[in-house]
């Protein structure tokens, strides 16, 4: 079975500060990992995905994530937070013959002026 | 493409009534997923279709829930009878995923249907 754990249900940062959202995974097969963002009353939008081509993945809106197999992690970062980044962020996993996207519980990001 | 289209966006119904949620996937996508989002349980996969065939319905809560995909451009999720604990946001997602391909294709989500059962 595959799973992801997002550490911290709520992260608060100041505008301009580093954003770090944590995701650890568990998988018995090489995983595919995703970060999605959900704005209020909206569906989920893909930020970036890891598919084994490169361990450092760049996504939209200045976000990036690094796949670290030794740490079973796929943390999401952004050097400088913007007010528009305030949203809920979900880490998700699939892989092998598993077509299911299994989501973490989500991390709500608040950006303070 | 307009993306995944769900209707209605909001639904308020009385306990015991039948509720039907609708989804139009992105044209050309051969996989369709129904998810349910609640505060307590997060995002849960209810059912997965590939080429209009239900592949995995193990996430469907109980017999009150049913889903159909009569063709490649339309799917429904029905709850009959509805109960207050069914209140949630229901998302439909589609993907160009093929069961025979490496599974690394993301799912594209609709805006969701917010269901309230009173």
mmCIF file of C-alpha atoms in Angstrom:
data_model
loop_
_atom_site.group_PDB
_atom_site.id
_atom_site.type_symbol
_atom_site.label_atom_id
_atom_site.label_comp_id
_atom_site.label_asym_id
_atom_site.label_seq_id
_atom_site.Cartn_x
_atom_site.Cartn_y
_atom_site.Cartn_z
ATOM 1 C CA UNK A 1 0.000 0.000 0.000
ATOM 2 C CA UNK A 2 1.102 3.563 -0.626
ATOM 3 C CA UNK A 3 0.613 6.531 1.629
ATOM 4 C CA UNK A 4 1.768 10.076 2.202
ATOM 5 C CA UNK A 5 1.997 12.015 5.434
ATOM 6 C CA UNK A 6 1.927 15.782 5.475
ATOM 7 C CA UNK A 7 3.542 17.204 8.560
ATOM 8 C CA UNK A 8 1.641 20.192 9.853
ATOM 9 C CA UNK A 9 -1.985 20.794 9.031
ATOM 10 C CA UNK A 10 -1.435 24.547 9.143
ATOM 11 C CA UNK A 11 1.628 26.590 8.215
ATOM 12 C CA UNK A 12 1.787 30.342 8.593
ATOM 13 C CA UNK A 13 4.493 32.504 6.988
ATOM 14 C CA UNK A 14 5.094 36.175 6.372
ATOM 15 C CA UNK A 15 4.972 37.601 2.884
ATOM 16 C CA UNK A 16 8.428 37.274 1.350
ATOM 17 C CA UNK A 17 9.490 34.442 3.654
ATOM 18 C CA UNK A 18 10.451 30.924 2.658
ATOM 19 C CA UNK A 19 7.627 28.446 2.263
ATOM 20 C CA UNK A 20 8.331 24.849 3.287
ATOM 21 C CA UNK A 21 5.563 22.266 3.256
ATOM 22 C CA UNK A 22 6.555 18.774 4.281
ATOM 23 C CA UNK A 23 5.519 15.467 2.748
ATOM 24 C CA UNK A 24 6.848 12.016 3.546
ATOM 25 C CA UNK A 25 5.802 8.950 1.627
ATOM 26 C CA UNK A 26 5.631 5.210 2.034
ATOM 27 C CA UNK A 27 5.744 2.943 -1.003
ATOM 28 C CA UNK A 28 6.975 -0.538 -1.822
ATOM 29 C CA UNK A 29 7.453 0.405 -5.489
ATOM 30 C CA UNK A 30 9.073 3.433 -7.101
ATOM 31 C CA UNK A 31 6.580 6.193 -6.434
ATOM 32 C CA UNK A 32 5.175 8.969 -8.527
ATOM 33 C CA UNK A 33 4.592 12.014 -6.371
ATOM 34 C CA UNK A 34 2.457 15.082 -6.884
ATOM 35 C CA UNK A 35 1.681 18.369 -5.218
ATOM 36 C CA UNK A 36 -1.735 19.907 -5.754
ATOM 37 C CA UNK A 37 -3.078 23.266 -4.610
ATOM 38 C CA UNK A 38 -6.689 24.018 -3.715
ATOM 39 C CA UNK A 39 -7.953 27.581 -3.482
ATOM 40 C CA UNK A 40 -11.186 28.235 -1.564
ATOM 41 C CA UNK A 41 -14.244 26.774 -3.260
ATOM 42 C CA UNK A 42 -12.135 25.459 -6.124
ATOM 43 C CA UNK A 43 -10.983 22.096 -7.379
ATOM 44 C CA UNK A 44 -7.434 20.813 -7.102
ATOM 45 C CA UNK A 45 -4.800 22.135 -9.470
ATOM 46 C CA UNK A 46 -1.512 20.389 -10.161
ATOM 47 C CA UNK A 47 1.556 22.311 -8.975
ATOM 48 C CA UNK A 48 4.209 19.799 -9.952
ATOM 49 C CA UNK A 49 4.932 16.098 -10.257
ATOM 50 C CA UNK A 50 7.874 13.746 -9.808
ATOM 51 C CA UNK A 51 8.133 10.917 -12.319
ATOM 52 C CA UNK A 52 11.728 9.759 -11.767
ATOM 53 C CA UNK A 53 13.235 11.919 -14.518
ATOM 54 C CA UNK A 54 14.841 14.434 -12.136
ATOM 55 C CA UNK A 55 14.894 14.648 -8.382
ATOM 56 C CA UNK A 56 14.412 18.421 -8.297
ATOM 57 C CA UNK A 57 11.108 19.304 -9.845
ATOM 58 C CA UNK A 58 10.002 22.809 -10.731
ATOM 59 C CA UNK A 59 6.349 23.666 -10.873
ATOM 60 C CA UNK A 60 4.071 26.591 -11.450
ATOM 61 C CA UNK A 61 4.011 29.810 -9.435
ATOM 62 C CA UNK A 62 7.658 29.484 -8.366
ATOM 63 C CA UNK A 63 7.216 26.275 -6.380
ATOM 64 C CA UNK A 64 9.638 23.386 -6.479
ATOM 65 C CA UNK A 65 10.052 20.065 -4.705
ATOM 66 C CA UNK A 66 12.931 17.682 -4.226
ATOM 67 C CA UNK A 67 12.563 13.925 -4.186
ATOM 68 C CA UNK A 68 14.833 12.372 -1.559
ATOM 69 C CA UNK A 69 14.658 8.610 -1.575
ATOM 70 C CA UNK A 70 16.923 8.217 1.459
ATOM 71 C CA UNK A 71 14.540 10.352 3.493
ATOM 72 C CA UNK A 72 11.343 9.202 1.731
ATOM 73 C CA UNK A 73 10.453 12.847 1.389
ATOM 74 C CA UNK A 74 9.051 15.192 -1.227
ATOM 75 C CA UNK A 75 8.922 18.586 0.450
ATOM 76 C CA UNK A 76 7.479 21.605 -1.349
ATOM 77 C CA UNK A 77 9.321 24.927 -1.221
ATOM 78 C CA UNK A 78 9.076 28.448 -2.512
ATOM 79 C CA UNK A 79 11.794 31.033 -1.773
ATOM 80 C CA UNK A 80 9.468 33.972 -1.240
ATOM 81 C CA UNK A 81 5.814 33.707 -0.254
ATOM 82 C CA UNK A 82 3.185 35.855 -1.890
ATOM 83 C CA UNK A 83 -0.247 36.657 -0.544
ATOM 84 C CA UNK A 84 -1.764 34.787 -3.481
ATOM 85 C CA UNK A 85 -0.094 31.555 -2.287
ATOM 86 C CA UNK A 86 -2.570 31.267 0.565
ATOM 87 C CA UNK A 87 -4.399 27.998 -0.079
ATOM 88 C CA UNK A 88 -4.483 24.356 0.918
ATOM 89 C CA UNK A 89 -1.753 22.125 -0.448
ATOM 90 C CA UNK A 90 -2.009 18.380 -0.946
ATOM 91 C CA UNK A 91 0.725 15.832 -1.496
ATOM 92 C CA UNK A 92 -0.318 12.713 -3.442
ATOM 93 C CA UNK A 93 1.230 9.415 -4.518
ATOM 94 C CA UNK A 94 0.715 6.724 -7.113
ATOM 95 C CA UNK A 95 2.958 4.153 -8.696
ATOM 96 C CA UNK A 96 3.537 0.637 -9.917
ATOM 97 C CA UNK A 97 0.221 -0.821 -10.911
ATOM 98 C CA UNK A 98 -1.545 1.559 -8.556
ATOM 99 C CA UNK A 99 -3.593 3.980 -10.610
ATOM 100 C CA UNK A 100 -5.047 5.514 -7.483
ATOM 101 C CA UNK A 101 -3.889 8.939 -6.428
ATOM 102 C CA UNK A 102 -3.696 8.700 -2.658
ATOM 103 C CA UNK A 103 -3.747 12.110 -0.999
ATOM 104 C CA UNK A 104 -2.353 13.412 2.241
ATOM 105 C CA UNK A 105 -4.570 15.296 4.689
ATOM 106 C CA UNK A 106 -3.488 18.641 3.341
ATOM 107 C CA UNK A 107 -1.625 21.654 4.724
ATOM 108 C CA UNK A 108 -3.321 25.015 4.936
ATOM 109 C CA UNK A 109 -0.873 27.805 4.112
ATOM 110 C CA UNK A 110 -1.545 31.243 5.513
ATOM 111 C CA UNK A 111 0.509 34.212 4.309
ATOM 112 C CA UNK A 112 0.633 37.223 6.599
ATOM 113 C CA UNK A 113 1.313 40.722 5.293
ATOM 114 C CA UNK B 1 -10.866 22.447 -23.543
ATOM 115 C CA UNK B 2 -13.068 23.670 -20.707
ATOM 116 C CA UNK B 3 -11.660 21.160 -18.277
ATOM 117 C CA UNK B 4 -13.666 18.755 -16.155
ATOM 118 C CA UNK B 5 -17.194 20.063 -15.746
ATOM 119 C CA UNK B 6 -19.317 19.145 -12.761
ATOM 120 C CA UNK B 7 -22.912 19.988 -12.029
ATOM 121 C CA UNK B 8 -24.489 21.225 -9.942
ATOM 122 C CA UNK B 9 -21.913 23.301 -8.028
ATOM 123 C CA UNK B 10 -24.096 23.285 -4.947
ATOM 124 C CA UNK B 11 -26.884 20.955 -3.900
ATOM 125 C CA UNK B 12 -29.026 21.142 -0.805
ATOM 126 C CA UNK B 13 -31.438 18.299 -0.262
ATOM 127 C CA UNK B 14 -33.498 16.745 2.469
ATOM 128 C CA UNK B 15 -32.577 13.479 4.098
ATOM 129 C CA UNK B 16 -34.058 10.549 2.205
ATOM 130 C CA UNK B 17 -34.063 12.247 -1.161
ATOM 131 C CA UNK B 18 -32.177 10.999 -4.198
ATOM 132 C CA UNK B 19 -29.197 13.066 -5.297
ATOM 133 C CA UNK B 20 -27.464 12.853 -8.671
ATOM 134 C CA UNK B 21 -24.130 14.478 -9.338
ATOM 135 C CA UNK B 22 -22.885 14.856 -12.884
ATOM 136 C CA UNK B 23 -19.487 14.985 -14.526
ATOM 137 C CA UNK B 24 -18.168 15.644 -18.011
ATOM 138 C CA UNK B 25 -14.501 14.631 -18.260
ATOM 139 C CA UNK B 26 -11.908 16.209 -20.514
ATOM 140 C CA UNK B 27 -12.302 14.975 -24.059
ATOM 141 C CA UNK B 28 -9.882 12.168 -24.854
ATOM 142 C CA UNK B 29 -9.281 11.178 -21.249
ATOM 143 C CA UNK B 30 -10.020 7.536 -20.667
ATOM 144 C CA UNK B 31 -9.877 7.469 -16.880
ATOM 145 C CA UNK B 32 -12.381 9.020 -14.516
ATOM 146 C CA UNK B 33 -12.330 9.241 -10.750
ATOM 147 C CA UNK B 34 -14.918 10.298 -8.165
ATOM 148 C CA UNK B 35 -13.507 11.651 -4.898
ATOM 149 C CA UNK B 36 -15.208 12.852 -1.739
ATOM 150 C CA UNK B 37 -13.675 15.544 0.478
ATOM 151 C CA UNK B 38 -14.601 16.063 4.112
ATOM 152 C CA UNK B 39 -12.855 17.750 6.996
ATOM 153 C CA UNK B 40 -12.654 14.514 8.946
ATOM 154 C CA UNK B 41 -11.478 12.122 6.246
ATOM 155 C CA UNK B 42 -9.818 14.375 3.681
ATOM 156 C CA UNK B 43 -9.901 13.269 0.032
ATOM 157 C CA UNK B 44 -11.194 9.745 -0.478
ATOM 158 C CA UNK B 45 -11.381 7.891 -3.777
ATOM 159 C CA UNK B 46 -14.891 6.521 -4.252
ATOM 160 C CA UNK B 47 -14.692 4.859 -7.655
ATOM 161 C CA UNK B 48 -12.442 4.641 -10.693
ATOM 162 C CA UNK B 49 -13.518 4.067 -14.295
ATOM 163 C CA UNK B 50 -11.258 3.192 -17.203
ATOM 164 C CA UNK B 51 -12.704 3.265 -20.712
ATOM 165 C CA UNK B 52 -16.172 3.622 -19.159
ATOM 166 C CA UNK B 53 -15.801 0.431 -17.134
ATOM 167 C CA UNK B 54 -15.753 0.531 -13.316
ATOM 168 C CA UNK B 55 -12.369 -0.848 -12.282
ATOM 169 C CA UNK B 56 -12.398 -0.221 -8.561
ATOM 170 C CA UNK B 57 -15.426 0.721 -6.479
ATOM 171 C CA UNK B 58 -13.984 -0.348 -3.144
ATOM 172 C CA UNK B 59 -14.215 3.211 -1.878
ATOM 173 C CA UNK B 60 -17.962 3.495 -2.347
ATOM 174 C CA UNK B 61 -19.287 3.825 1.200
ATOM 175 C CA UNK B 62 -22.343 1.608 0.937
ATOM 176 C CA UNK B 63 -25.109 0.457 -1.332
ATOM 177 C CA UNK B 64 -26.773 3.836 -1.208
ATOM 178 C CA UNK B 65 -24.017 5.068 -3.519
ATOM 179 C CA UNK B 66 -23.871 4.141 -7.184
ATOM 180 C CA UNK B 67 -21.936 5.465 -10.162
ATOM 181 C CA UNK B 68 -22.312 5.038 -13.876
ATOM 182 C CA UNK B 69 -20.400 6.014 -16.970
ATOM 183 C CA UNK B 70 -22.654 5.351 -19.953
ATOM 184 C CA UNK B 71 -20.185 6.894 -22.401
ATOM 185 C CA UNK B 72 -16.788 8.537 -22.550
ATOM 186 C CA UNK B 73 -18.153 12.022 -21.992
ATOM 187 C CA UNK B 74 -20.488 11.590 -19.042
ATOM 188 C CA UNK B 75 -20.603 10.087 -15.590
ATOM 189 C CA UNK B 76 -23.029 10.242 -12.678
ATOM 190 C CA UNK B 77 -22.752 9.599 -8.971
ATOM 191 C CA UNK B 78 -26.052 8.869 -7.308
ATOM 192 C CA UNK B 79 -26.946 8.716 -3.633
ATOM 193 C CA UNK B 80 -30.278 7.139 -2.755
ATOM 194 C CA UNK B 81 -31.460 7.714 -0.087
ATOM 195 C CA UNK B 82 -29.256 10.578 1.040
ATOM 196 C CA UNK B 83 -28.253 11.066 4.687
ATOM 197 C CA UNK B 84 -26.780 14.054 6.545
ATOM 198 C CA UNK B 85 -23.426 12.251 6.849
ATOM 199 C CA UNK B 86 -23.154 12.322 3.061
ATOM 200 C CA UNK B 87 -22.650 16.077 3.226
ATOM 201 C CA UNK B 88 -19.286 16.761 1.579
ATOM 202 C CA UNK B 89 -17.654 18.140 -1.535
ATOM 203 C CA UNK B 90 -17.637 15.598 -4.335
ATOM 204 C CA UNK B 91 -14.967 15.917 -6.996
ATOM 205 C CA UNK B 92 -14.755 14.324 -10.377
ATOM 206 C CA UNK B 93 -11.342 14.016 -12.008
ATOM 207 C CA UNK B 94 -10.190 12.704 -15.350
ATOM 208 C CA UNK B 95 -6.849 11.525 -16.671
ATOM 209 C CA UNK B 96 -5.340 10.269 -19.897
ATOM 210 C CA UNK B 97 -4.081 7.337 -17.849
ATOM 211 C CA UNK B 98 -4.101 3.948 -19.467
ATOM 212 C CA UNK B 99 -4.019 0.814 -17.358
ATOM 213 C CA UNK B 100 -1.273 -0.523 -19.584
ATOM 214 C CA UNK B 101 0.964 2.503 -19.238
ATOM 215 C CA UNK B 102 3.285 3.674 -16.537
ATOM 216 C CA UNK B 103 1.190 5.354 -13.929
ATOM 217 C CA UNK B 104 2.583 8.851 -13.783
ATOM 218 C CA UNK B 105 -0.157 10.938 -15.224
ATOM 219 C CA UNK B 106 -1.820 13.448 -13.022
ATOM 220 C CA UNK B 107 -5.560 13.753 -12.619
ATOM 221 C CA UNK B 108 -7.414 16.911 -13.654
ATOM 222 C CA UNK B 109 -10.101 17.951 -11.218
ATOM 223 C CA UNK B 110 -13.444 19.631 -11.648
ATOM 224 C CA UNK B 111 -14.652 22.436 -9.405
ATOM 225 C CA UNK B 112 -16.602 20.028 -7.228
ATOM 226 C CA UNK B 113 -20.190 19.746 -6.049
ATOM 227 C CA UNK B 114 -20.864 20.843 -2.493
ATOM 228 C CA UNK B 115 -23.620 18.598 -1.178
ATOM 229 C CA UNK B 116 -25.558 19.463 1.943
ATOM 230 C CA UNK B 117 -28.113 16.983 3.244
ATOM 231 C CA UNK B 118 -30.408 18.416 5.920
#
